[in-house]
mmCIF file of C-alpha atoms in Angstrom:
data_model
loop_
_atom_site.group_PDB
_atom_site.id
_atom_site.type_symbol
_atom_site.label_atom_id
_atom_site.label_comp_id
_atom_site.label_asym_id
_atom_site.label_seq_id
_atom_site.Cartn_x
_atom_site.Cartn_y
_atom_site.Cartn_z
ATOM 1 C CA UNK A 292 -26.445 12.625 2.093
ATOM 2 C CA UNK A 293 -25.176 10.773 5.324
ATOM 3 C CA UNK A 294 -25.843 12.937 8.246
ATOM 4 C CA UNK A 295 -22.825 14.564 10.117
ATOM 5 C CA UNK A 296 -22.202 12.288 13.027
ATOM 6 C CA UNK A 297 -22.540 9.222 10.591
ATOM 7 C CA UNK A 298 -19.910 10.916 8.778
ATOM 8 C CA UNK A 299 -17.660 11.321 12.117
ATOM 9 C CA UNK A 300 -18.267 7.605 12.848
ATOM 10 C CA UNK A 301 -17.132 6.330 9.702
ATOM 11 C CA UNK A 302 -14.246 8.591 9.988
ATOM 12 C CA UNK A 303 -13.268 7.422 13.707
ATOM 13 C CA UNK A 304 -13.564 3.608 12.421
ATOM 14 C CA UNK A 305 -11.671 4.258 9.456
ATOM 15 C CA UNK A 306 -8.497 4.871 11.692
ATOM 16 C CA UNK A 307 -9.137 2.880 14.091
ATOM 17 C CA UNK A 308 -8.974 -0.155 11.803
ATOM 18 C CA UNK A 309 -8.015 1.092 8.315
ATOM 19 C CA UNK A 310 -10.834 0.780 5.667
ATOM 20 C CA UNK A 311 -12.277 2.852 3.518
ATOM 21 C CA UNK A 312 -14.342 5.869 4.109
ATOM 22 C CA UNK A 313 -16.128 8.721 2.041
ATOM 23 C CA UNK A 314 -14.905 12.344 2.235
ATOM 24 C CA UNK A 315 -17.917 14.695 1.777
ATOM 25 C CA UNK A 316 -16.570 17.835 3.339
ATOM 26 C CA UNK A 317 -17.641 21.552 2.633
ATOM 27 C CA UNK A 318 -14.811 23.746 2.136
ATOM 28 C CA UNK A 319 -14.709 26.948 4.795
ATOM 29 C CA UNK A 320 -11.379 27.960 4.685
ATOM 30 C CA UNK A 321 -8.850 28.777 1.984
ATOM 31 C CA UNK A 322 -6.137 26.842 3.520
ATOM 32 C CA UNK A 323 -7.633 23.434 2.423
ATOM 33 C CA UNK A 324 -5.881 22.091 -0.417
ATOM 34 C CA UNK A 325 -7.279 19.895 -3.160
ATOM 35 C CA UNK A 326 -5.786 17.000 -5.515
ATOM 36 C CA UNK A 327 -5.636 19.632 -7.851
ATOM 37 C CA UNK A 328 -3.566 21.886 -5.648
ATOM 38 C CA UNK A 329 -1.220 19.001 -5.085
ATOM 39 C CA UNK A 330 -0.795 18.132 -8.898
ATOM 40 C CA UNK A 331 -0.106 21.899 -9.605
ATOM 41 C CA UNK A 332 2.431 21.472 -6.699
ATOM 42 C CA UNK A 333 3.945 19.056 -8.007
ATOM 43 C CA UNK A 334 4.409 20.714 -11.589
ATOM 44 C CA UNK A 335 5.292 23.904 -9.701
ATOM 45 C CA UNK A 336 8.324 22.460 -7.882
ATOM 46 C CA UNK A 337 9.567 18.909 -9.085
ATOM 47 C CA UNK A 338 12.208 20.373 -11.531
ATOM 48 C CA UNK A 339 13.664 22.165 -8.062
ATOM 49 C CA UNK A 340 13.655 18.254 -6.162
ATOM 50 C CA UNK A 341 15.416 16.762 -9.041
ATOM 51 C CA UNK A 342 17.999 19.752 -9.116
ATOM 52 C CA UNK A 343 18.742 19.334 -5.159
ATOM 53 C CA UNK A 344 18.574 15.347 -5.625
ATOM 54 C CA UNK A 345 21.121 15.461 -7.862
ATOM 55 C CA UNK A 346 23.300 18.249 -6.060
ATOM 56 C CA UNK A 347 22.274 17.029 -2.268
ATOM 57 C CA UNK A 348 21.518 13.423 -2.984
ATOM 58 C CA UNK A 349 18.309 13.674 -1.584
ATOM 59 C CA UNK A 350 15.294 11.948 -3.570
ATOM 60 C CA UNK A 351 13.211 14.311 -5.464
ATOM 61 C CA UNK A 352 9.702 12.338 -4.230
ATOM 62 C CA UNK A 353 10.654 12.793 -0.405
ATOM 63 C CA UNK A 354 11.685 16.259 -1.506
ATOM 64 C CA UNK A 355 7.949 17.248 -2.705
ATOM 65 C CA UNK A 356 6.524 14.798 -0.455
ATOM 66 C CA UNK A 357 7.691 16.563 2.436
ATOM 67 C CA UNK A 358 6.887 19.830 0.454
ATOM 68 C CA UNK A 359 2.963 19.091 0.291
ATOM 69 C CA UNK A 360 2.757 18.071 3.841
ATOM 70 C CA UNK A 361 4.528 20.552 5.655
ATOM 71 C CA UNK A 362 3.191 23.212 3.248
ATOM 72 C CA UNK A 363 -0.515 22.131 2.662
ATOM 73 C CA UNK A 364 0.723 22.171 -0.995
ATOM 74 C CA UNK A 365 1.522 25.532 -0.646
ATOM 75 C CA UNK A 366 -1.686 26.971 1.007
ATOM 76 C CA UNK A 367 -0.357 26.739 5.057
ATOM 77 C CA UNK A 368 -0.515 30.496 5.963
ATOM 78 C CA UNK A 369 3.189 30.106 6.540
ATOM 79 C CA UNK A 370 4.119 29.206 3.485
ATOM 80 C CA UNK A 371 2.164 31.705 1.816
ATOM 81 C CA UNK A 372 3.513 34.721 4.162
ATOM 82 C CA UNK A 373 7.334 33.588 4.435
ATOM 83 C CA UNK A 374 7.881 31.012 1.274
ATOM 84 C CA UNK A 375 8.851 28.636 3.970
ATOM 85 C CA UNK A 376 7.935 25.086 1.996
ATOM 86 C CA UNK A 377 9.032 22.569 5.098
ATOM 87 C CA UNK A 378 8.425 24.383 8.581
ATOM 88 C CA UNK A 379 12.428 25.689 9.209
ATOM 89 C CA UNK A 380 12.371 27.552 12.208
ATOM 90 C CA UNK A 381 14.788 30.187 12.850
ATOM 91 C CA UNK A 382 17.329 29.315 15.544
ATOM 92 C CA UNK A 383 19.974 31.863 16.873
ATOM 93 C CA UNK A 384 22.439 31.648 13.782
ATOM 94 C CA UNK A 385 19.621 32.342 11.015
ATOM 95 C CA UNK A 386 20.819 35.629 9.904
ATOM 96 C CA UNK A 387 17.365 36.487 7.969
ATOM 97 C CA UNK A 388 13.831 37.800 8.043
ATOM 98 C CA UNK A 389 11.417 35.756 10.340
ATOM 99 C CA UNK A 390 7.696 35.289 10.371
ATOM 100 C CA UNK A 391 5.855 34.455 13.528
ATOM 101 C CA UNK A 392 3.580 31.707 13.947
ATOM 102 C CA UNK A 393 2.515 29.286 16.345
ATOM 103 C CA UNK A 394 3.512 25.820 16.896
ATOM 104 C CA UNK A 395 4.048 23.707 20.173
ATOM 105 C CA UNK A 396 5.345 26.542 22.171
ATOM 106 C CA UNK A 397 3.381 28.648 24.863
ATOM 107 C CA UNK A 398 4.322 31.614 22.328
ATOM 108 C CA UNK A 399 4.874 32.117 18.989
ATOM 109 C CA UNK A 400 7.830 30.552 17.322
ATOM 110 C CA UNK A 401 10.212 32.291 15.168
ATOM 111 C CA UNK A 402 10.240 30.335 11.519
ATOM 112 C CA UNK A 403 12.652 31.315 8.595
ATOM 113 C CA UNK A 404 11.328 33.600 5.659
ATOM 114 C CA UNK A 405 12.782 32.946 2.417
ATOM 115 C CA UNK A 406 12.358 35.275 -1.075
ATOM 116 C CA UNK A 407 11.221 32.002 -2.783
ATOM 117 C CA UNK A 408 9.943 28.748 -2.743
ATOM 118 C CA UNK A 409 13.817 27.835 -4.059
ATOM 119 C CA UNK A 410 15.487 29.559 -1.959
ATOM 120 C CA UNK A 411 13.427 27.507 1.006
ATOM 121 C CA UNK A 412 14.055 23.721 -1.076
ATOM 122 C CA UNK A 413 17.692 24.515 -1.140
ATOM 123 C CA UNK A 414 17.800 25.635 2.441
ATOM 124 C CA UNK A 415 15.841 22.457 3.417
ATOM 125 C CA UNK A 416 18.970 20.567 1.652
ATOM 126 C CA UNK A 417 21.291 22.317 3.615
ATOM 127 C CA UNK A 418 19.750 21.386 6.396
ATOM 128 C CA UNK A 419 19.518 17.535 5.857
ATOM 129 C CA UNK A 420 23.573 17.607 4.699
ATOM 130 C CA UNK A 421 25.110 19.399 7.297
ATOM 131 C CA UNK A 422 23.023 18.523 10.305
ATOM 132 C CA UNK A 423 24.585 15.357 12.084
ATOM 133 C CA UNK A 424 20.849 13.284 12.751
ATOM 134 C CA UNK A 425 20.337 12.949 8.941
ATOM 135 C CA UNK A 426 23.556 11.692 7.891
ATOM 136 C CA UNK A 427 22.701 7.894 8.187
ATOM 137 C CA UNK A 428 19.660 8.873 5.628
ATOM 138 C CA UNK A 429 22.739 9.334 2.966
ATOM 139 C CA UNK A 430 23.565 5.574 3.271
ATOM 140 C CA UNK A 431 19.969 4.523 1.938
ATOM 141 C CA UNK A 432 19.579 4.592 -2.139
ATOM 142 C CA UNK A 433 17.678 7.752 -3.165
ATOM 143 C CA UNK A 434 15.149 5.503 -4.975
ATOM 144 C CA UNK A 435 14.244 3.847 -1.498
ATOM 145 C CA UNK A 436 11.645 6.621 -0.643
ATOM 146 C CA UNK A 437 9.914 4.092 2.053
ATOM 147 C CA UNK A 438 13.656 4.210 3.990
ATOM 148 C CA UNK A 439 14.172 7.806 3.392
ATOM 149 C CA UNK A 440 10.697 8.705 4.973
ATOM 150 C CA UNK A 441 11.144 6.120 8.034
ATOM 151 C CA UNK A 442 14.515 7.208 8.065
ATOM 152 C CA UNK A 443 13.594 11.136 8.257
ATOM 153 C CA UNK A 444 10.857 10.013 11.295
ATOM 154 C CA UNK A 445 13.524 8.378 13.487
ATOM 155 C CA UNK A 446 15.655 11.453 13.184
ATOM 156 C CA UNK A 447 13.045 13.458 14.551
ATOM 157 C CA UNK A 448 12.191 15.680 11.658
ATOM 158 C CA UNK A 449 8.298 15.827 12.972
ATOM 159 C CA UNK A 450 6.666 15.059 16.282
ATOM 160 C CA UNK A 451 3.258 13.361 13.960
ATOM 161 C CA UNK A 452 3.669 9.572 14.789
ATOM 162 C CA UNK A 453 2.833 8.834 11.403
ATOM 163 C CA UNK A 454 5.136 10.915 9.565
ATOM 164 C CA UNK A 455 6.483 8.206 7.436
ATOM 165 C CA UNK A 456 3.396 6.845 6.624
ATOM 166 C CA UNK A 457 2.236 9.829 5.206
ATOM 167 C CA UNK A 458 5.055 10.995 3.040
ATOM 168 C CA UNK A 459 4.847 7.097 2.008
ATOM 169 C CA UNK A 460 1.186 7.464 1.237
ATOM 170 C CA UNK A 461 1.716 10.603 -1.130
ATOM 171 C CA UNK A 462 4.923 9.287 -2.985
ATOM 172 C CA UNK A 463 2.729 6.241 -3.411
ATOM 173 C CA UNK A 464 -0.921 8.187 -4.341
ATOM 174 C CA UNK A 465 1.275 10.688 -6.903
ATOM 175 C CA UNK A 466 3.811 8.802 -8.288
ATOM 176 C CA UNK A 467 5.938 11.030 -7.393
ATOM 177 C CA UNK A 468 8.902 8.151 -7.399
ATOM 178 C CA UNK A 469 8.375 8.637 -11.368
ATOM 179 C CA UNK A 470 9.754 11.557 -11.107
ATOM 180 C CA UNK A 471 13.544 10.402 -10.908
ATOM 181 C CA UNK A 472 12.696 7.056 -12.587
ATOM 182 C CA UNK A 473 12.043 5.383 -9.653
ATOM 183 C CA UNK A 474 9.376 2.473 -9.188
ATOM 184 C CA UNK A 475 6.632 1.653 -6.782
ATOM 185 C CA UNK A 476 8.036 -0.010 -4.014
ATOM 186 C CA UNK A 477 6.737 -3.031 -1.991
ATOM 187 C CA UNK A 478 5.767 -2.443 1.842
ATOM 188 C CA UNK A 479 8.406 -4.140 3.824
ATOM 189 C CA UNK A 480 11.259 -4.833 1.121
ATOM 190 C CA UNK A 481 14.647 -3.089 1.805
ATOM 191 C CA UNK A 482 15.333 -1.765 -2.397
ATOM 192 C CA UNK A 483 18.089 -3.732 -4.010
ATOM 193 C CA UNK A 484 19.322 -1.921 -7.584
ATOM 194 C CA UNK A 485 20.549 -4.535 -9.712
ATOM 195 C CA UNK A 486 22.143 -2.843 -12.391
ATOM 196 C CA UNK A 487 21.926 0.603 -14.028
ATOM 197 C CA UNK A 488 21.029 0.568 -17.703
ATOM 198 C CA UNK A 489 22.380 4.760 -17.879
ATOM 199 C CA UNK A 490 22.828 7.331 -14.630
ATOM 200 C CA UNK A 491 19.033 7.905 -15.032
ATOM 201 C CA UNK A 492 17.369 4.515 -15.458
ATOM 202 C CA UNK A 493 17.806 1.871 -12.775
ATOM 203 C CA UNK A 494 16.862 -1.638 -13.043
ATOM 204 C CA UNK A 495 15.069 -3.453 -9.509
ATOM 205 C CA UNK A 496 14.818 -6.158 -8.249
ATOM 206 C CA UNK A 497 11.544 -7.646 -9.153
ATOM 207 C CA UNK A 498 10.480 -8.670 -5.629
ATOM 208 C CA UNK A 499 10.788 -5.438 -4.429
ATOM 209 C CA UNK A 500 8.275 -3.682 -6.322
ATOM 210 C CA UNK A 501 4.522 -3.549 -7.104
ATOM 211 C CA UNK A 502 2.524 -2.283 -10.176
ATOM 212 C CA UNK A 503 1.491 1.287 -10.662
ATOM 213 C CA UNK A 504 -2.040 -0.247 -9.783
ATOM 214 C CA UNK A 505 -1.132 -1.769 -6.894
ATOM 215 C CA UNK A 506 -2.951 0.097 -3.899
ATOM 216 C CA UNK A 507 -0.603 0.557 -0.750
ATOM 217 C CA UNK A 508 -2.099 0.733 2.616
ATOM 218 C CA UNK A 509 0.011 4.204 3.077
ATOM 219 C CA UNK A 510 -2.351 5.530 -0.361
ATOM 220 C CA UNK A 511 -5.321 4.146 0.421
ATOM 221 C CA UNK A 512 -5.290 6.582 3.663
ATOM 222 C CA UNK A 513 -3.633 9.447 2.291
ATOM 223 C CA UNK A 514 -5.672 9.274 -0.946
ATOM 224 C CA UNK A 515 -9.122 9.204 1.294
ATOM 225 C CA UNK A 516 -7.923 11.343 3.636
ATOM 226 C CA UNK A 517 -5.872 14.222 0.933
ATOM 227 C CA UNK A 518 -8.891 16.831 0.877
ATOM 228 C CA UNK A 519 -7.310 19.039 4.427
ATOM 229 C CA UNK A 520 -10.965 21.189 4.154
ATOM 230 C CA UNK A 521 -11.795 22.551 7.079
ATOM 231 C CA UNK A 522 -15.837 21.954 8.216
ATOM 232 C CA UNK A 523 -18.430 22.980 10.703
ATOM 233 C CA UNK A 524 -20.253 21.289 13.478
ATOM 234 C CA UNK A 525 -22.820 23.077 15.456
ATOM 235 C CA UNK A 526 -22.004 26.331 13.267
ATOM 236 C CA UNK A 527 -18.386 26.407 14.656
ATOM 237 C CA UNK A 528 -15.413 25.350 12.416
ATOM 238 C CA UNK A 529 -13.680 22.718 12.779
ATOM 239 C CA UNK A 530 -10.716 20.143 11.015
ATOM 240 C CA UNK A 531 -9.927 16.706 11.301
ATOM 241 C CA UNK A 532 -6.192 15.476 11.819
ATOM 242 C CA UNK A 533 -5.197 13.574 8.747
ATOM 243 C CA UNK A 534 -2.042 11.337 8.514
ATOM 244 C CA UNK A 535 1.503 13.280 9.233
ATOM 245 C CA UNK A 536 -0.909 15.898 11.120
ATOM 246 C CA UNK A 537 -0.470 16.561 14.859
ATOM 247 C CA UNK A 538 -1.674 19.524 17.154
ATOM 248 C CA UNK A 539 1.401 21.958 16.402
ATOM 249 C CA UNK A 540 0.981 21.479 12.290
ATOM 250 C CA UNK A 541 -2.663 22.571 12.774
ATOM 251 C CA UNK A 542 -1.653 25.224 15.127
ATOM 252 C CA UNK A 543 0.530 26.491 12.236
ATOM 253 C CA UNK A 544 -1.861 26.264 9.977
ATOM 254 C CA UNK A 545 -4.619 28.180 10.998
ATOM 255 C CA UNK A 546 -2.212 30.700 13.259
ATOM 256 C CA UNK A 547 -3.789 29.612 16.440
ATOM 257 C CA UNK A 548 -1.528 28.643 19.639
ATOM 258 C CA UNK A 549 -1.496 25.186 20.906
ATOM 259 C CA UNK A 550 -3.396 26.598 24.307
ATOM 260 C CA UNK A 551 -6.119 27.738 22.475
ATOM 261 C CA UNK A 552 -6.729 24.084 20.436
ATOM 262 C CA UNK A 553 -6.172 22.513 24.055
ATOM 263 C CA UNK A 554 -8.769 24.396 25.853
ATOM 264 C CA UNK A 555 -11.566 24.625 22.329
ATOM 265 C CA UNK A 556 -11.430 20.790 22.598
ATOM 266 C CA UNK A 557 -11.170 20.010 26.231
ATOM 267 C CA UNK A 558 -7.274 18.284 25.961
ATOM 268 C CA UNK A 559 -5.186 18.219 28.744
ATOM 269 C CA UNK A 560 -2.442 17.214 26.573
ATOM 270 C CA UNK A 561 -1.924 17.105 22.636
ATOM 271 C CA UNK A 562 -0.982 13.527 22.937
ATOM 272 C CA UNK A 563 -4.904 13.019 23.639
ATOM 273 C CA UNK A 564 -5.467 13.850 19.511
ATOM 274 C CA UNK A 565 -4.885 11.222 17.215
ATOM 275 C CA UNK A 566 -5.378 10.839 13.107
ATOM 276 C CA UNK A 567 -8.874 11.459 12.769
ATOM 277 C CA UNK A 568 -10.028 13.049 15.651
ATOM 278 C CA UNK A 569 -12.068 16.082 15.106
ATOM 279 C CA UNK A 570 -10.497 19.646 16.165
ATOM 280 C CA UNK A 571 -12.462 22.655 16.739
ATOM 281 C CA UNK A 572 -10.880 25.803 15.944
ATOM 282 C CA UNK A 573 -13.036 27.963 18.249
ATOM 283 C CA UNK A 574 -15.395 27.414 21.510
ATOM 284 C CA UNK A 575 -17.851 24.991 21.635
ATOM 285 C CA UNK A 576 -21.428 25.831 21.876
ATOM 286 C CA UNK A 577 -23.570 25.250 25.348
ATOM 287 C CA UNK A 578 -26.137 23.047 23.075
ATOM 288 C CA UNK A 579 -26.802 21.468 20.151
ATOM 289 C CA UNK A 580 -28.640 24.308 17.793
ATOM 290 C CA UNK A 581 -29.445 21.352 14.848
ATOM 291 C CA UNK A 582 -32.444 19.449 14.582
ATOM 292 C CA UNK A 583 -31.068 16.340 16.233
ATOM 293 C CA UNK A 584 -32.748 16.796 19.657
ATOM 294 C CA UNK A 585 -31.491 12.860 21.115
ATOM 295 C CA UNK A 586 -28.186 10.784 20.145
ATOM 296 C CA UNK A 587 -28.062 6.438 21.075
ATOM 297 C CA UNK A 588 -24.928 5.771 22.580
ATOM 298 C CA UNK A 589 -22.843 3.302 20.573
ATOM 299 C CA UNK A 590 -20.564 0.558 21.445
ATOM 300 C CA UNK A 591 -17.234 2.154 23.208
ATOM 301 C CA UNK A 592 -18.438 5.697 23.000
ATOM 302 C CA UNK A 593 -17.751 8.107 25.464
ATOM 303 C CA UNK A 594 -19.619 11.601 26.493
ATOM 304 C CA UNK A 595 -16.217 13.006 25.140
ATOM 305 C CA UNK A 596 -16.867 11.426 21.999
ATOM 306 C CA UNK A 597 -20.441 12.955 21.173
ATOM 307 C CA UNK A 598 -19.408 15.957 22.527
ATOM 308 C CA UNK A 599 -17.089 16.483 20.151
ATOM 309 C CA UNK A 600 -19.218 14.978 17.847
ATOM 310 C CA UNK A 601 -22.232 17.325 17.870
ATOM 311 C CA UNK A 602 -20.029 20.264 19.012
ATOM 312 C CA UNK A 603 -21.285 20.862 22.606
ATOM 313 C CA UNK A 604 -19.094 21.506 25.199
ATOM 314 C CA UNK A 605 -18.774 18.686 27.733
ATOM 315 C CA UNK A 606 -19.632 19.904 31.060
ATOM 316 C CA UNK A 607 -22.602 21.419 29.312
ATOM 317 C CA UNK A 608 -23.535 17.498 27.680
ATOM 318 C CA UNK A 609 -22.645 16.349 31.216
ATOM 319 C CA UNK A 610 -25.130 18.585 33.570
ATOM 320 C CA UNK A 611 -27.850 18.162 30.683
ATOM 321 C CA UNK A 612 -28.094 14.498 31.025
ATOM 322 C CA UNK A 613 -27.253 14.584 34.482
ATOM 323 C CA UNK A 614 -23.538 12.788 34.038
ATOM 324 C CA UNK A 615 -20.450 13.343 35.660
ATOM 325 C CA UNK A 616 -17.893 14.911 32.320
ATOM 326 C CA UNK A 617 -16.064 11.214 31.630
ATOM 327 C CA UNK A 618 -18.773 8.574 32.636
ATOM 328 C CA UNK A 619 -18.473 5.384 30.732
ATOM 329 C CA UNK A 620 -21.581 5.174 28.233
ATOM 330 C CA UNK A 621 -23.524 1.786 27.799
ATOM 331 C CA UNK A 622 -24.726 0.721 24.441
ATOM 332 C CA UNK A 623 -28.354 2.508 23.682
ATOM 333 C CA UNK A 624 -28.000 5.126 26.514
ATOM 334 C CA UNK A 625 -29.918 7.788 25.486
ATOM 335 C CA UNK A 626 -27.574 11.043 25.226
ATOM 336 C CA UNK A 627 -30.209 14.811 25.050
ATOM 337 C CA UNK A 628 -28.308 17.235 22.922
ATOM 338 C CA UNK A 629 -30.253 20.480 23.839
#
């Protein structure tokens, strides 16, 4: 088995430059979800997205695309406590129940409890009708997912920078556009319907779509990246932030506040986490307690970097080896871990 911090490195290349990488990840909380969790998703809730597709006109894939994300497939602590499937918050006119839970405020944020996952899909369509920023997403075909999703981004549904990406990557990785008889669509093409053979069963354009078999660069990273487990380092545990992730969705997710993520990983500012970055979810240790007693500094590494690699808090790496906290490493510099 790789060791750990070969593990890290292959994640940090893989999004720094998109290729492929190996998941082998020991499950240490029951939030993570599995494929299997998605696909019972997906079973669970797709007769729901076609219902409010054809009542909302909203596509049933960026319905339960949206669904797995925001809910972890239905294992986010918030979903689980409040049926809440997308991440609604409660504003001053929600009349009903609330559940408290952290996000990117200094205090918990009030987010809307439902009595079922249906009630919280048809709320989520209400939502997307009435409010103003969506309505340009009702000009785009419901069997262009890859508009919907960019679309949904540029409204500001979620902070994540990749948002889109992600719901692409999981519409692409399920086949969920099956699921209204849709068809694989090709990265760049705008979707052009060029005749209907009955209500349910368009015909495309050729040139805008791609084989079932055809691997999208949105799948390959969502399919590689789908197992959410959590992990430790150092005996402390720890996540990494997969695509459509930011700071505030794993705040929610493990009911920790934003502060506390800032000041386990050293951040000034969430905008210093990015897609693959490793986040603890409690303090780091002083030292290094594995056998590892000496790490080589690679190429572009920082002290940051192998701190958070190994676990050890940074000032702690940084008066070990005699460092100031954010020195800039040379190749081969020899970094003592305890």
């Amino acid at each position: 088995m790789l060791r750990l911090q070969n593990i890290f490195q292959v994640f940090r290349n893989k999004f720094k430059i998109i290729t492929s990488i190996l998941l082998i990840l020991i499950s240490s909380y029951s939030f993570a979800y599995t494929p299997q969790a998605v696909e019972s998703y997906i079973a669970q809730h797709k007769e729901t997205a076609l219902r409010n597709e054809k009542e909302y006109g909203i596509p049933a894939s960026i319905i339960l695309a949206q669904g797995i994300l925001e809910s972890g497939a239905g294992t986010s602590e918030l979903t689980r406590a409040s049926n809440n499937h997308f991440g609604i918050k409660a504003g001053s006119k929600w009349k009903g129940n609330v559940y408290l839970a952290w996000d990117d405020e200094t205090q918990k944020s009030k987010f809307r409890c439902y009595n079922s996952a249906a009630e919280s899909y048809r709320d989520h369509a209400r939502l997307l009708t009435t409010m103003s920023c969506y309505q340009p997403l009702f000009n785009i075909n419901v069997y262009d997912y890859r508009g919907w999703a960019h679309g949904l981004k540029k409204a500001g549904y979620a902070t994540a920078p990749h948002y889109a990406q992600a719901l692409i990557g999981i519409i692409d990785h399920y086949k969920l556009y099956n699921i209204n008889g849709g068809a694989k669509l090709r990265p760049g093409k705008t979707i052009v319907i060029t005749k209907y053979n009955d209500v349910e069963k368009p015909v495309f354009d050729q040139h805008d779509i791609i084989s079932d078999d055809e691997v999208t660069e949105e799948e390959t990273i969502v399919a590689e990246a789908v197992l959410k487990y959590a992990i430790e380092i150092n005996g402390i545990h720890c996540t990494v932030i997969q695509p459509g992730e930011d700071l505030a969705s794993i705040a929610r997710k493990y009911d920790m506040s934003l502060t506390e993520l800032l000041q386990f990983n050293e951040l000034a500012t969430e905008t210093q986490a990015k897609e693959g970055s490793i986040i603890f979810l409690d303090k780091k240790k002083k030292k290094y307690n594995g056998a590892q007693d000496m790490y080589i500094a690679k190429e572009g590494e920082t002290l940051y970097d192998i701190a958070q690699e190994f676990g050890v808090q940074l000032h702690q790496l940084a008066k070990l080896n005699n460092m100031s906290d954010y020195v800039r490493l040379q190749k081969g510099t020899r970094i003592y871990l305890k």
